[in-house]
């Protein structure tokens, strides 16, 4: 499964009632109903899933599925 | 290690009647009302009166305890009073517990000190107070919590102003069988100290994600360690008194522990009262139906303290 698909699963589990069809690669999380608390969970679950540290204070850099997936692909081991 | 002979013998609570309505504030902040209810979980925050000092809140909490205990509470027999606060009277010197000592006309044999801790303060102080009593051969202490965050809140900061409320509690610590103080787990991650701090203007600032990560990653393992230290299982526990920082944090910790999410936050009608939050929850629990309770406080530091309270 690709990193992007894994993150989609994390988002789907974290945000109750979210229409995942709206979560396209470039859609802003805020525009599809994912708030800052949801993002905190998504980033933490992604950190644990991929064993990658996502810096605190840089949440604004990960405001779309595509940006978050790209960061993880760049930093994941192997 | 010998068992701690001390117990939580009684709790008094004072929550100021004045409230700020979060629904109106959420509208002003353009914050989703459903998120206010389901994620922040605080609908109103209690606010002390402008002239009310931290020690005044403590006095009112003691009035509540005195009302409940009557002659069973004799201030002349108290060996120690402790105030957990990071918002002391005046400028912090003298310590608030000394001011309170004077207001209550405590005997000079009663020692007084403050503990500078936030949300982990009550649980941590159960260890400090019982240890101090053991060291001096004392028999009883009054443990106060009073941390009126309204002293350093910016009411225009949506990250903090809709969460924190003012309150005070007092706990009578004496030898006894209900609720006895069990073994502890505690820790601090000082590298994250600036995640929750009062800035140079005296205003509280919070890095929400850093605090969230800290709680989610450290509190569930702490609770598992407390269970092991006290030789009990999750299924033996009647109640979990988790510091209600926000509903989102309690829900996250509950999920990670495999516990059901609470329907609403314990402090929904008055806010996160920092070190007072756990004794307020305990005050609402029926002792006979809650013989084993895990208490866990976490926040400023960033630090946590967890322990078991139990009845024999």
Coordinates of C-alpha atoms in Angstrom, one line a residue:
Chain A
X1 CA 0.0 0.0 0.0
X2 CA 1.4 3.5 -0.8
X3 CA 2.2 6.1 1.8
X4 CA -0.7 8.1 0.5
X5 CA -3.2 5.3 0.9
X6 CA -1.9 4.6 4.4
X7 CA -2.4 8.3 5.3
X8 CA -5.9 8.2 3.8
X9 CA -6.7 5.3 6.1
X10 CA -5.3 7.3 9.1
X11 CA -7.5 10.2 8.2
X12 CA -10.6 8.1 7.7
X13 CA -10.1 6.5 11.2
X14 CA -9.3 9.9 12.9
X15 CA -12.1 12.1 11.5
X16 CA -15.5 10.7 12.2
X17 CA -18.0 11.3 9.4
X18 CA -15.6 12.7 6.9
X19 CA -16.4 12.2 3.2
X20 CA -13.1 10.7 2.0
X21 CA -14.0 11.5 -1.6
X22 CA -13.3 15.2 -0.8
X23 CA -9.8 14.4 0.5
X24 CA -8.0 14.7 -2.8
X25 CA -4.2 15.1 -2.9
X26 CA -4.3 18.8 -3.1
X27 CA -7.4 19.7 -1.2
X28 CA -6.6 21.8 1.9
X29 CA -7.5 19.9 5.1
X30 CA -9.3 22.9 6.5
X31 CA -11.5 23.1 3.4
X32 CA -12.7 19.5 3.7
X33 CA -13.6 19.8 7.4
X34 CA -10.3 18.6 9.1
X35 CA -9.5 21.0 11.9
X36 CA -6.4 21.5 13.9
X37 CA -7.2 18.9 16.5
X38 CA -7.8 16.3 13.8
X39 CA -4.5 17.3 12.2
X40 CA -2.8 16.7 15.6
X41 CA -4.1 13.1 15.6
X42 CA -3.3 12.5 11.9
X43 CA 0.3 13.7 12.3
X44 CA 0.8 11.7 15.5
X45 CA -0.7 8.5 14.0
X46 CA 1.5 9.1 10.9
X47 CA 4.6 9.5 13.0
X48 CA 3.9 6.3 14.8
X49 CA 3.0 4.4 11.6
X50 CA 6.1 5.5 9.6
X51 CA 8.5 6.1 12.5
X52 CA 9.1 9.6 11.1
X53 CA 9.2 12.7 13.3
X54 CA 7.0 15.4 12.0
X55 CA 8.3 18.7 13.6
X56 CA 6.0 20.4 16.1
X57 CA 5.3 24.0 15.1
X58 CA 5.3 23.2 11.4
X59 CA 1.8 22.0 11.1
X60 CA 1.0 24.6 8.4
X61 CA 3.5 22.8 6.1
X62 CA 1.3 19.7 6.1
X63 CA -2.1 21.2 5.1
X64 CA -2.8 18.7 2.4
X65 CA -2.7 14.9 1.9
X66 CA -0.1 15.4 -0.9
X67 CA 2.3 17.5 1.2
X68 CA 2.1 15.2 4.2
X69 CA 2.7 12.1 2.0
X70 CA 5.6 13.8 0.2
X71 CA 7.3 14.6 3.6
X72 CA 6.9 11.1 4.8
X73 CA 8.2 9.6 1.5
X74 CA 11.2 11.8 1.8
X75 CA 12.0 10.9 5.4
X76 CA 10.9 7.2 5.8
X77 CA 13.8 4.7 6.1
X78 CA 14.4 2.4 3.2
Chain B
X1 CA 8.5 -0.8 50.1
X2 CA 5.9 -0.3 52.9
X3 CA 2.4 0.7 51.9
X4 CA 1.5 4.3 52.3
X5 CA -0.7 4.6 55.5
X6 CA -2.4 7.8 54.4
X7 CA -5.7 8.3 52.6
X8 CA -7.9 10.8 51.0
X9 CA -10.3 11.2 53.9
X10 CA -12.4 14.1 52.6
X11 CA -12.6 16.7 49.8
X12 CA -14.0 20.2 49.8
X13 CA -14.7 22.1 46.6
X14 CA -15.3 25.7 45.6
X15 CA -16.2 26.7 42.1
X16 CA -17.1 30.4 41.7
X17 CA -20.6 31.0 40.5
X18 CA -19.6 33.5 37.8
X19 CA -19.4 31.8 34.3
X20 CA -18.3 32.9 30.8
X21 CA -20.4 31.3 28.1
X22 CA -18.3 29.5 25.5
X23 CA -21.0 29.4 22.9
X24 CA -21.0 33.1 22.5
X25 CA -17.2 33.2 22.5
X26 CA -17.0 30.4 19.9
X27 CA -19.2 32.5 17.7
X28 CA -16.9 35.5 18.2
X29 CA -13.9 33.3 17.3
X30 CA -15.7 31.8 14.3
X31 CA -15.3 28.4 16.0
X32 CA -17.6 25.5 15.0
X33 CA -20.2 25.0 17.8
X34 CA -20.2 21.2 17.2
X35 CA -16.4 21.1 17.7
X36 CA -16.8 23.2 20.9
X37 CA -19.1 20.5 22.3
X38 CA -17.5 17.4 20.9
X39 CA -13.8 18.3 20.9
X40 CA -13.1 21.1 23.4
X41 CA -16.0 19.8 25.6
X42 CA -16.1 23.0 27.8
X43 CA -19.4 24.9 27.5
X44 CA -18.8 27.4 30.3
X45 CA -15.7 28.6 32.2
X46 CA -15.9 29.6 35.9
X47 CA -14.3 32.9 36.8
X48 CA -13.4 34.2 40.2
X49 CA -14.4 37.7 41.3
X50 CA -11.9 40.4 40.4
X51 CA -10.8 41.0 44.0
X52 CA -10.8 37.3 45.0
X53 CA -7.3 36.1 45.8
X54 CA -6.0 32.5 45.4
X55 CA -6.0 32.1 49.2
X56 CA -9.6 33.3 49.3
X57 CA -10.6 30.5 47.0
X58 CA -8.8 28.0 49.4
X59 CA -10.7 29.4 52.3
X60 CA -14.0 28.8 50.5
X61 CA -13.0 25.3 49.6
X62 CA -12.3 24.6 53.3
X63 CA -15.7 26.1 54.3
X64 CA -17.2 23.4 52.1
X65 CA -15.1 20.6 53.7
X66 CA -15.9 21.9 57.2
X67 CA -19.6 21.9 56.3
X68 CA -19.4 18.2 55.2
X69 CA -17.2 17.0 58.1
X70 CA -18.3 19.0 61.0
X71 CA -16.5 18.2 64.3
X72 CA -14.5 15.5 62.5
X73 CA -12.3 18.2 61.1
X74 CA -10.2 19.9 63.8
X75 CA -7.8 22.5 62.4
X76 CA -5.8 22.5 65.7
X77 CA -4.8 18.9 64.8
X78 CA -3.5 19.7 61.3
X79 CA 0.3 19.2 60.9
X80 CA 0.7 20.6 57.4
X81 CA -1.0 22.7 54.8
X82 CA 0.1 22.7 51.2
X83 CA -1.2 24.8 48.3
X84 CA -0.7 23.7 44.8
X85 CA -0.6 26.8 42.6
X86 CA 1.2 28.6 39.9
X87 CA -1.0 31.7 40.4
X88 CA -0.2 32.6 44.0
X89 CA -1.4 35.5 46.0
X90 CA 0.2 38.9 45.2
X91 CA 3.7 38.4 43.7
X92 CA 4.3 35.0 45.1
X93 CA 6.3 35.9 48.2
X94 CA 5.3 35.1 50.8
X95 CA 4.0 31.7 49.7
X96 CA 0.2 31.5 49.4
X97 CA 0.1 28.7 52.0
X98 CA 1.6 31.0 54.6
X99 CA -1.0 33.7 53.9
X100 CA -3.7 31.0 54.1
X101 CA -2.2 29.7 57.3
X102 CA -2.7 33.2 58.8
X103 CA -6.2 33.6 57.5
X104 CA -7.2 30.2 59.0
X105 CA -5.4 30.9 62.3
X106 CA -3.6 27.7 62.1
X107 CA -1.3 26.6 65.0
X108 CA 2.4 27.4 64.7
X109 CA 3.1 23.7 64.8
X110 CA 1.5 23.4 61.4
X111 CA 4.0 23.8 58.6
X112 CA 3.0 25.4 55.3
X113 CA 4.5 25.3 51.8
X114 CA 3.4 25.7 48.2
X115 CA 4.0 23.4 45.3
X116 CA 4.5 25.0 41.9
X117 CA 2.9 22.5 39.6
X118 CA 0.0 22.6 37.1
X119 CA -2.3 19.8 36.0
X120 CA -0.1 17.0 37.5
X121 CA 0.0 18.9 40.8
X122 CA -2.8 17.2 42.8
X123 CA -1.6 13.7 42.2
X124 CA 2.0 14.6 42.7
X125 CA 1.2 16.4 45.9
X126 CA -0.5 13.2 47.3
X127 CA 3.0 11.7 47.3
X128 CA 4.7 14.8 48.6
X129 CA 2.2 15.4 51.4
X130 CA 2.0 11.8 52.6
X131 CA 5.8 11.5 52.4
X132 CA 6.2 14.7 54.5
X133 CA 3.8 13.5 57.1
X134 CA 5.7 10.2 57.4
X135 CA 9.0 12.1 57.7
X136 CA 7.7 14.3 60.6
X137 CA 5.6 11.7 62.3
X138 CA 2.5 13.8 61.5
X139 CA -1.1 12.5 61.3
X140 CA -3.0 15.0 59.1
X141 CA -2.6 17.5 56.4
X142 CA -4.8 19.8 54.3
X143 CA -3.9 19.7 50.6
X144 CA -5.2 22.7 48.7
X145 CA -5.4 23.2 45.0
X146 CA -6.1 26.7 43.6
X147 CA -4.7 27.8 40.3
X148 CA -6.9 30.6 38.9
X149 CA -5.7 30.8 35.3
X150 CA -8.0 33.8 34.7
X151 CA -5.1 35.8 36.3
X152 CA -3.0 35.1 33.1
X153 CA -5.5 34.3 30.4
X154 CA -6.0 36.5 27.4
X155 CA -9.7 36.3 26.8
X156 CA -9.0 36.9 23.1
X157 CA -6.9 33.7 22.8
X158 CA -9.2 31.0 21.5
X159 CA -6.6 28.3 22.3
X160 CA -6.8 28.9 26.0
X161 CA -9.7 31.2 27.0
X162 CA -12.4 28.6 26.2
X163 CA -10.7 25.9 28.2
X164 CA -9.5 27.1 31.6
X165 CA -11.7 27.8 34.6
X166 CA -11.1 28.9 38.2
X167 CA -11.8 26.7 41.2
X168 CA -10.2 25.5 44.4
X169 CA -10.3 22.3 46.4
X170 CA -9.0 21.0 49.7
X171 CA -8.3 17.4 50.6
X172 CA -7.9 16.1 54.1
X173 CA -5.0 13.5 54.2
X174 CA -5.1 11.3 57.3
X175 CA -4.4 7.6 57.9
X176 CA -7.4 5.5 56.9
X177 CA -8.8 2.8 54.6
X178 CA -10.7 4.9 52.0
X179 CA -9.2 6.0 49.6
X180 CA -5.7 4.8 50.5
X181 CA -2.9 6.3 48.5
X182 CA -1.2 3.6 46.3
X183 CA 1.9 3.7 44.3
X184 CA 2.9 6.3 41.8
X185 CA 4.3 6.8 38.3
X186 CA 5.5 10.3 37.3
X187 CA 7.8 12.0 34.9
X188 CA 8.8 15.3 33.2
X189 CA 9.9 16.1 29.7
X190 CA 11.6 19.5 30.3
X191 CA 12.7 19.8 26.7
X192 CA 9.0 20.6 26.0
X193 CA 8.6 23.0 28.9
X194 CA 7.8 26.0 26.6
X195 CA 4.7 24.2 25.2
X196 CA 2.7 25.6 28.0
X197 CA 4.1 28.8 29.5
X198 CA 3.3 32.3 30.8
X199 CA 5.1 34.7 28.4
X200 CA 7.0 37.8 29.2
X201 CA 3.7 39.8 29.2
X202 CA 2.4 37.4 31.9
X203 CA -0.1 35.8 29.4
X204 CA -0.6 32.0 29.1
X205 CA 0.5 30.5 25.8
X206 CA -0.1 27.0 24.7
X207 CA 1.3 24.9 21.8
X208 CA -1.7 22.7 21.4
X209 CA -0.1 20.0 19.2
X210 CA 2.9 19.7 21.5
X211 CA 0.7 19.2 24.5
X212 CA -1.5 16.8 22.6
X213 CA 1.4 14.7 21.5
X214 CA 2.8 14.7 25.1
X215 CA -0.4 13.5 26.6
X216 CA -1.2 10.8 23.9
X217 CA 2.3 9.4 24.0
X218 CA 3.0 9.5 27.8
X219 CA -0.2 9.1 29.8
X220 CA -1.4 5.7 28.6
X221 CA 2.0 4.1 29.3
X222 CA 2.1 5.8 32.7
X223 CA -1.3 4.3 33.6
X224 CA -0.2 0.8 32.6
X225 CA 2.9 1.3 34.8
X226 CA 0.7 2.3 37.8
X227 CA -1.5 -0.8 37.2
X228 CA 1.6 -3.0 37.3
X229 CA 3.1 -1.2 40.3
X230 CA -0.1 -1.8 42.3
X231 CA -0.5 -5.4 41.1
X232 CA -4.0 -4.7 39.5
X233 CA -5.5 -5.1 36.1
X234 CA -7.5 -2.7 34.0
X235 CA -10.6 -4.7 34.7
X236 CA -10.1 -4.2 38.5
X237 CA -10.5 -0.4 38.2
X238 CA -13.8 1.1 38.9
X239 CA -13.1 4.6 37.7
X240 CA -10.4 6.5 35.8
X241 CA -10.1 10.1 37.0
X242 CA -8.1 11.5 34.0
X243 CA -7.3 15.2 34.1
X244 CA -9.9 16.8 31.8
X245 CA -7.6 19.0 29.7
X246 CA -10.1 18.9 26.9
X247 CA -12.5 16.3 25.6
X248 CA -10.3 15.6 22.6
X249 CA -7.4 14.7 24.9
X250 CA -9.4 12.6 27.2
X251 CA -11.0 10.8 24.2
X252 CA -7.6 10.2 22.7
X253 CA -6.1 8.8 26.0
X254 CA -9.3 6.7 26.5
X255 CA -9.0 5.3 23.0
X256 CA -5.4 4.4 23.5
X257 CA -6.2 2.6 26.8
X258 CA -9.1 0.7 25.2
X259 CA -11.6 2.6 27.4
X260 CA -15.0 3.9 26.3
X261 CA -15.0 7.6 25.5
X262 CA -16.9 9.7 28.1
X263 CA -20.1 11.2 26.8
X264 CA -19.2 14.6 28.0
X265 CA -16.2 16.2 29.7
X266 CA -16.3 16.1 33.5
X267 CA -15.7 19.9 33.6
X268 CA -18.1 20.9 30.8
X269 CA -19.9 23.4 33.0
X270 CA -16.9 25.2 34.6
X271 CA -13.7 24.4 32.6
X272 CA -10.3 22.9 33.1
X273 CA -9.4 23.9 36.6
X274 CA -5.8 22.6 36.4
X275 CA -4.7 21.0 39.7
X276 CA -8.3 21.2 41.0
X277 CA -9.8 19.1 38.2
X278 CA -9.1 15.6 39.7
X279 CA -10.2 16.3 43.3
X280 CA -13.4 17.8 41.8
X281 CA -14.0 14.5 39.9
X282 CA -13.2 12.5 43.1
X283 CA -15.6 14.6 45.1
X284 CA -18.4 13.5 42.7
X285 CA -17.7 9.7 43.1
X286 CA -19.5 7.4 45.5
X287 CA -16.8 5.7 47.6
X288 CA -18.5 2.3 48.0
X289 CA -19.0 2.0 44.2
X290 CA -15.5 3.2 43.4
X291 CA -13.1 1.1 45.4
X292 CA -10.2 1.3 43.0
X293 CA -9.5 4.5 41.0
X294 CA -6.7 5.5 38.7
X295 CA -5.9 9.2 38.9
X296 CA -3.7 10.8 36.4
X297 CA -2.7 14.5 36.0
X298 CA -0.7 15.8 33.1
X299 CA 0.2 19.2 31.6
X300 CA 2.6 22.0 32.5
X301 CA 6.2 20.8 32.6
X302 CA 5.5 19.0 30.5
X303 CA 4.9 16.5 33.3
X304 CA 2.6 13.8 34.5
X305 CA 1.8 12.0 37.7
X306 CA -0.5 9.0 38.1
X307 CA -1.4 6.7 41.0
X308 CA -4.0 4.3 42.4
X309 CA -6.4 5.2 45.1
X310 CA -8.1 2.2 46.7
X311 CA -10.3 1.1 49.6
X312 CA -9.5 -2.0 51.7

